[in-house]
Coordinates of C-alpha atoms in Angstrom, one line a residue:
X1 CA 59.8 243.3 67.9
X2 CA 58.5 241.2 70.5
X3 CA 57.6 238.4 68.2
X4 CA 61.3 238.5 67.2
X5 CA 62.4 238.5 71.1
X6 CA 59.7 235.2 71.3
X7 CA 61.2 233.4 68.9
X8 CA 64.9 234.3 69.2
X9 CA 63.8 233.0 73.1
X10 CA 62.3 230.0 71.7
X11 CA 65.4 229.7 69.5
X12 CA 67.4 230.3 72.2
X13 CA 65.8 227.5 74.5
X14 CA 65.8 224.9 71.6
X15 CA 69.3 225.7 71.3
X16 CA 69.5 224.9 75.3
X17 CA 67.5 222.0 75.1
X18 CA 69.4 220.4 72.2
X19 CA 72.6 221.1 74.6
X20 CA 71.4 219.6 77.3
X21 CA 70.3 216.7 75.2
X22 CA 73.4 216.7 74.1
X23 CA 75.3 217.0 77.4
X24 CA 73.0 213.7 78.7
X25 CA 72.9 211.9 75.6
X26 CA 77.1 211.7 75.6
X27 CA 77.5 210.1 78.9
X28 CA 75.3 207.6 77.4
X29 CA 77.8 207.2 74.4
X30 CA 81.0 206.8 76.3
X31 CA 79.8 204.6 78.9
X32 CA 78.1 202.1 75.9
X33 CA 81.6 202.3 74.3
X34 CA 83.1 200.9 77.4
X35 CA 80.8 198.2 78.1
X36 CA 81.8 197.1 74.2
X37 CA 85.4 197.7 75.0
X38 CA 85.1 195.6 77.8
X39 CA 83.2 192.8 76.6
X40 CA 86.2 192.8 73.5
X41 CA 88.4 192.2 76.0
X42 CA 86.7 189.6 78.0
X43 CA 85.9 187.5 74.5
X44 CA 89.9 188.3 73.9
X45 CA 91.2 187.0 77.3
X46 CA 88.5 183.8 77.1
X47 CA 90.1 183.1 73.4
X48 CA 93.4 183.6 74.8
X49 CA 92.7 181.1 77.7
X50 CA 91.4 178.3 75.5
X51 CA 94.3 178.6 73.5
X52 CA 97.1 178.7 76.1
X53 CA 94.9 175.3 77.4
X54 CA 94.9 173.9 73.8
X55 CA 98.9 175.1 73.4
X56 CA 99.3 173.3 76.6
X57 CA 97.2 170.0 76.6
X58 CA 98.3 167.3 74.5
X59 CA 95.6 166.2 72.3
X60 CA 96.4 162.2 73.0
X61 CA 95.9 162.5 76.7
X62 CA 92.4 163.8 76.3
X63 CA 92.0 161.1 74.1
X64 CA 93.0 158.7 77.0
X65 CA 91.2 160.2 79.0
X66 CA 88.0 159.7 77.0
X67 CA 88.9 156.2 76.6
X68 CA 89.2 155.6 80.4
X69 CA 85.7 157.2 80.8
X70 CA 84.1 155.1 77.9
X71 CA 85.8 151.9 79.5
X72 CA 84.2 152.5 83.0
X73 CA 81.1 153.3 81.8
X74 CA 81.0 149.8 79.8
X75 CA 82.0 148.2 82.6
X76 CA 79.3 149.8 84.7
X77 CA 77.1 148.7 82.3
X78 CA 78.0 145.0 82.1
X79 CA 78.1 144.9 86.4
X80 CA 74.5 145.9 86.5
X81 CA 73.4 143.4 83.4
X82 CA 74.8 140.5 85.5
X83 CA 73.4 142.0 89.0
X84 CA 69.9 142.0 87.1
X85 CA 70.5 138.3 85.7
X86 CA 71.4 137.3 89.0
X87 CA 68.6 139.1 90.9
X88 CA 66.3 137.2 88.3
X89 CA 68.5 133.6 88.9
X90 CA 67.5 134.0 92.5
X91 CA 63.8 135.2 92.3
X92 CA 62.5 131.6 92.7
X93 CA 58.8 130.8 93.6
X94 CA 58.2 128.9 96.6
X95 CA 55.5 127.3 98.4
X96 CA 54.6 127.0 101.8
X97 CA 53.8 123.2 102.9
X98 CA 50.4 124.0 105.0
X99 CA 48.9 121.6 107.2
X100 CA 46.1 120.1 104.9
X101 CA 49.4 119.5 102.2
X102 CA 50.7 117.5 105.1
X103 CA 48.0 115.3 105.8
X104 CA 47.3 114.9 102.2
X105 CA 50.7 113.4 102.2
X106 CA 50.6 111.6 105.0
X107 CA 47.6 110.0 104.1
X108 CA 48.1 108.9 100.4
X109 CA 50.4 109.8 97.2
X110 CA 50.1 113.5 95.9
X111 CA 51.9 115.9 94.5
X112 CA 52.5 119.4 95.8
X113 CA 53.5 122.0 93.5
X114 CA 55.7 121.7 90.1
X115 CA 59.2 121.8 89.0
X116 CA 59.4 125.1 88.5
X117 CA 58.9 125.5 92.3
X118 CA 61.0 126.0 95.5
X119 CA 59.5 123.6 98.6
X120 CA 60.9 124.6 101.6
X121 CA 60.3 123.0 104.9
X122 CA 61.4 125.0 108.1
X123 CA 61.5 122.7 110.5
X124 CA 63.7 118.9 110.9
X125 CA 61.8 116.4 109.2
X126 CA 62.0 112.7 110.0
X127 CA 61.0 109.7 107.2
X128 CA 59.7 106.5 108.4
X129 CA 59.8 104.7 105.4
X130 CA 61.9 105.3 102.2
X131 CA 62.8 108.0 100.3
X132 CA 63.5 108.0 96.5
X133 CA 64.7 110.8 94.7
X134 CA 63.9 110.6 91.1
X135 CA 66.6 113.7 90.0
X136 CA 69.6 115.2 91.5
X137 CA 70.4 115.5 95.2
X138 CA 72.4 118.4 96.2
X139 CA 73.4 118.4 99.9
X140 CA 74.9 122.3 101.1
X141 CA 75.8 120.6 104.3
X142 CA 77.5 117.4 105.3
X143 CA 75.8 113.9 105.6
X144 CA 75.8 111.6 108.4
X145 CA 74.5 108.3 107.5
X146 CA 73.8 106.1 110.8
X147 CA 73.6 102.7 108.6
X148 CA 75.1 101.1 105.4
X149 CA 75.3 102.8 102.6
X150 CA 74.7 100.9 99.2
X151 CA 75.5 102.8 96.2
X152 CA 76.0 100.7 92.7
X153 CA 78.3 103.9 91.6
X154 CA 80.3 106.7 92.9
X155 CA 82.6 109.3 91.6
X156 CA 84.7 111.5 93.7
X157 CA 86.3 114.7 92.2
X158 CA 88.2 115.7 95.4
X159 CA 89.7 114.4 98.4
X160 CA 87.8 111.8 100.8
X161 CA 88.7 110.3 104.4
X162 CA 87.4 107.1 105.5
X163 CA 88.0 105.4 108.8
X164 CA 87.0 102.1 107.2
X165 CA 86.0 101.0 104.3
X166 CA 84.9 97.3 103.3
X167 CA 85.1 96.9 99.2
X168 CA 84.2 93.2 97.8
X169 CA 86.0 94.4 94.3
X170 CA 88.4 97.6 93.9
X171 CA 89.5 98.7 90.6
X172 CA 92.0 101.5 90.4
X173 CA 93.1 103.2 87.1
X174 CA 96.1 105.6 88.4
X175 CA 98.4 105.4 90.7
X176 CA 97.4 104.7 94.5
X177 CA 99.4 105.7 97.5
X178 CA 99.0 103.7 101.1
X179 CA 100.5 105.5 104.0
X180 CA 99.9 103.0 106.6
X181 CA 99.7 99.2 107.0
X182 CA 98.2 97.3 103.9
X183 CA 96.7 94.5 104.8
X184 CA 95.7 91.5 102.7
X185 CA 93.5 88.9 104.1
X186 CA 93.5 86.7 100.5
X187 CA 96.2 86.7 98.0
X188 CA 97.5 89.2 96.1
X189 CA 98.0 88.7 92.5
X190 CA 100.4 91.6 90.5
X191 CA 100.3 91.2 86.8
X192 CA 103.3 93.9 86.6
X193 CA 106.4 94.8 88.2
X194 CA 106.9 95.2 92.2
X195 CA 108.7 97.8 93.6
X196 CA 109.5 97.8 97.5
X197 CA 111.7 100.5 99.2
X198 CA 111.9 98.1 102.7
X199 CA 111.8 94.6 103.7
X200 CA 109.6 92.1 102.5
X201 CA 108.3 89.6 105.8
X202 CA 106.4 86.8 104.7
X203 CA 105.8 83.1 106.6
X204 CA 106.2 81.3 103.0
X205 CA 106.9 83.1 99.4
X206 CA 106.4 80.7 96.7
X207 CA 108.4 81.8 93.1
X208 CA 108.3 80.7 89.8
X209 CA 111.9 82.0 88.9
X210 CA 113.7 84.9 91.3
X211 CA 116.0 86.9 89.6
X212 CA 118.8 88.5 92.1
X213 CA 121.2 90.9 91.3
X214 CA 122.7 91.3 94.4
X215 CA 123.8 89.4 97.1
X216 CA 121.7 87.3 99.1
X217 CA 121.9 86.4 103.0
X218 CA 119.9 83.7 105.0
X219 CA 119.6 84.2 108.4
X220 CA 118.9 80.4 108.8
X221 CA 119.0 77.4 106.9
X222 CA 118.2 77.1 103.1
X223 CA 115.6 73.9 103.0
X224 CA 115.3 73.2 99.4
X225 CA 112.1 71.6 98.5
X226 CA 110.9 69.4 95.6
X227 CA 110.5 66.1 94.6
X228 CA 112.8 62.8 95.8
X229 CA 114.7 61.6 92.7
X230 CA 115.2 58.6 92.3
X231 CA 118.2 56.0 92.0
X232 CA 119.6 52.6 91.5
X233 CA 122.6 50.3 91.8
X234 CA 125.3 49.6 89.4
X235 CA 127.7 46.3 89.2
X236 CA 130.4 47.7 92.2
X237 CA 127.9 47.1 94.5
X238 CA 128.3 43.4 94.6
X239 CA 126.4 40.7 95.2
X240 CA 123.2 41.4 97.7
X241 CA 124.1 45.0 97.5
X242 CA 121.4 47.8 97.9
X243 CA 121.1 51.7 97.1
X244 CA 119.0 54.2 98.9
X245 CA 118.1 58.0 98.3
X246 CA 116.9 60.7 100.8
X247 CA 116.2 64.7 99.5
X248 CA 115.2 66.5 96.4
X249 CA 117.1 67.3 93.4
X250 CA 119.2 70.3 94.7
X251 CA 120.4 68.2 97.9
X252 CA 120.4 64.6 99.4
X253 CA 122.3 61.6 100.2
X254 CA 122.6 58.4 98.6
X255 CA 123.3 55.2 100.7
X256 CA 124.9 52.1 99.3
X257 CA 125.2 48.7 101.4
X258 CA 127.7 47.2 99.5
X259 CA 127.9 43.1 99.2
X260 CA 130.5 40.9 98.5
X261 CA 132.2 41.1 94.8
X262 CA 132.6 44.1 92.8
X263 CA 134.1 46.8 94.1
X264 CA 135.1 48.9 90.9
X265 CA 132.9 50.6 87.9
X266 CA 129.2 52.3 88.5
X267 CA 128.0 52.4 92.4
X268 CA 124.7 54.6 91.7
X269 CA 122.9 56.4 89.4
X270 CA 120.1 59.0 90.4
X271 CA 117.4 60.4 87.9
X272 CA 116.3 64.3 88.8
X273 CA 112.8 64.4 89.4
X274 CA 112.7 67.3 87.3
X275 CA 115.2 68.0 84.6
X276 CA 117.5 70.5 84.9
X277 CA 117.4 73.2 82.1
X278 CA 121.1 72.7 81.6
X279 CA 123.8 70.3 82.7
X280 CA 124.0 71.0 86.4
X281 CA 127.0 71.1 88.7
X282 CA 127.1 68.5 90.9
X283 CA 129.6 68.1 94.3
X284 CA 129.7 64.7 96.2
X285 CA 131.5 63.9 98.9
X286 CA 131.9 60.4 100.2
X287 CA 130.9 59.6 104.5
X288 CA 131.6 56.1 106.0
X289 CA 133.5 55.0 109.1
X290 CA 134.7 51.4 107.5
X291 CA 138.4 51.5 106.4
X292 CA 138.2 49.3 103.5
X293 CA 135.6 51.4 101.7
X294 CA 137.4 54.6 102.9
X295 CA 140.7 54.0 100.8
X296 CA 138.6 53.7 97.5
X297 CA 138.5 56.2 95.1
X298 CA 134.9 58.0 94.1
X299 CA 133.9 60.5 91.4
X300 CA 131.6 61.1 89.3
X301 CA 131.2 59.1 86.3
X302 CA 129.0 61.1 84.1
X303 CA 125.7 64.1 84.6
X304 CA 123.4 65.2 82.2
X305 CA 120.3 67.5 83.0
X306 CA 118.3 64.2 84.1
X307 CA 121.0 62.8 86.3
X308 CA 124.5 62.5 87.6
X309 CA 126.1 58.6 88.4
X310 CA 128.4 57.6 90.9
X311 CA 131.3 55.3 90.1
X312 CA 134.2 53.9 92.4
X313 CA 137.3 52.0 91.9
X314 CA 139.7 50.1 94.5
X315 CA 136.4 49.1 96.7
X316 CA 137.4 45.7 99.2
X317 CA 135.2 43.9 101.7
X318 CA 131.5 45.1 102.1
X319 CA 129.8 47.9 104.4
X320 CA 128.2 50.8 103.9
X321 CA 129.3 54.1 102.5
X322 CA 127.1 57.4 102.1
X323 CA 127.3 60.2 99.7
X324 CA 126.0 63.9 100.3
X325 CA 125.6 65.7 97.4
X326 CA 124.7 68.9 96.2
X327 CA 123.6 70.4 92.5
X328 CA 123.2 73.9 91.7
X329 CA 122.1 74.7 88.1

């Protein structure tokens, strides 16, 4: 009997025991179901989040934005290459001139350092003698020469001001603009055409042909130059008669002193001293203050390009008797 009271007490306590593991052990089941319940939703709402974004993002403005990022970080790149290449450009080696360089030079010829590098002298420096430089000379500042400066070449890119500037030869390729006074001590030869916007002022202009298409006005007299033709005496001249000639071809006047006899046919004729390209025209008219010769009649008998001749008809008595004449081509 008392065995069967042990064991249905023992029964009875494993039957407890397996409630009470029961009891604890289903807290532990529900609250691990929760947890899983939970973590479904979280992966839910995440998968639900990427794909509203995806819905909601268009797929070609991330791809603009990845080429916006690839494009700066190439051009990163590329800045610090050329930083580096600089950074190396200006890594030069120099050297220090030291005293005992100094007196080495000062003394004889030497050489200090190589091409490869940098010399650089801190304080002025003054040459007594000359200087050649065998390369390049590259000035950062500007140059003040104190004396004359001989060079057999130069080349200017840009713009240059001179106060004065002496030049034995000048050559000019393109087209040259003087603002000021040009003035030419020698003469001035122009192989082309000459173009002037003012007045021309010269003491003397000597022409082989001018060609005017405009008007032209002399303020004073015209004084036309050239050779004296030259002229001589026909039959109405009579006997003892002579004929003289004063001025050039364009301009002058013939003098005859006439004698006794004749009185009608050829009085002069004058020879150009240059020819005429074509037949000129010539106007005479007659001066004298004796009555006799003043009632005659006087024209021109013939002209050609080497001449023009005087005639006369109805001449009485002797005197003399001028003619001015003029010829214009």
């Amino acid at each position: 009997m008392e065995d069967n009271k042990q064991k249905d007490g023992e029964g009875s306590l494993e039957t407890l025991e397996d409630q009470d593991t029961t009891v604890t052990e289903a807290p532990d089941a529900s609250s691990g179901g929760d947890k899983d319940a939970k973590k479904e939703k979280k992966k839910r709402s995440a998968g639900s989040l990427l794909t509203k974004i995806t819905n909601r993002v268009n797929v070609y403005l991330l791809a603009f934005i990845l080429l916006i990022v690839v494009s700066l970080i190439i051009v990163f790149v590329v800045i610090q290459s050329s930083n580096k290449q600089a950074a190396q450009q200006e890594n030069i080696t120099s050297q220090e001139l030291t005293q005992e360089a100094i007196d080495s030079l000062s003394s004889n010829e030497a050489t200090v350092g190589d091409p490869k590098q940098l010399l650089n002298i801190e304080s002025n420096a003054v040459f007594a003698g000359k200087v050649l430089i065998r390369d390049g000379l590259d000035v950062a500042g500007p140059i003040k020469v104190g004396g004359d400066l001989n060079l057999p070449g130069i080349t200017v890119s840009g713009k240059s001001a001179f106060d004065e500037v002496q030049i034995n030869s000048l050559s000019i390729a393109g087209d040259t603009s003087v603002q000021g006074v040009l003035t030419v001590q020698e003469s001035l030869t122009v192989s082309g055409q000459a173009s002037f916007g003012g007045p021309i002022s010269a003491p003397s202009i000597t022409l082989d042909a001018l060609n005017l298409t405009g008007d032209i006005q002399f303020a004073r007299h015209i004084d036309a130059g050239g050779g004296t033709p030259s002229v001589s005496g026909g039959g109405a001249t009579g006997s003892g008669g002579t004929v003289t000639i004063s001025g050039t071809d364009t301009a002058g006047t013939v003098t005859v002193n006439k004698g006794s006899g004749g009185g009608n046919g050829t009085l002069a004729t004058i020879t150009f001293a240059n020819p005429f390209n074509g037949n000129p025209h010539v106007v005479i008219t007659p001066i004298t203050s004796n009555g006799s010769l003043a009632s005659a009649t006087y024209y021109l008998s013939s002209r050609t390009t080497s001449g023009f001749t005087i005639s006369a008809s109805g001449m009485s008595g002797t005197g003399s008797i001028s003619f001015d004449y003029i010829v214009i081509d």
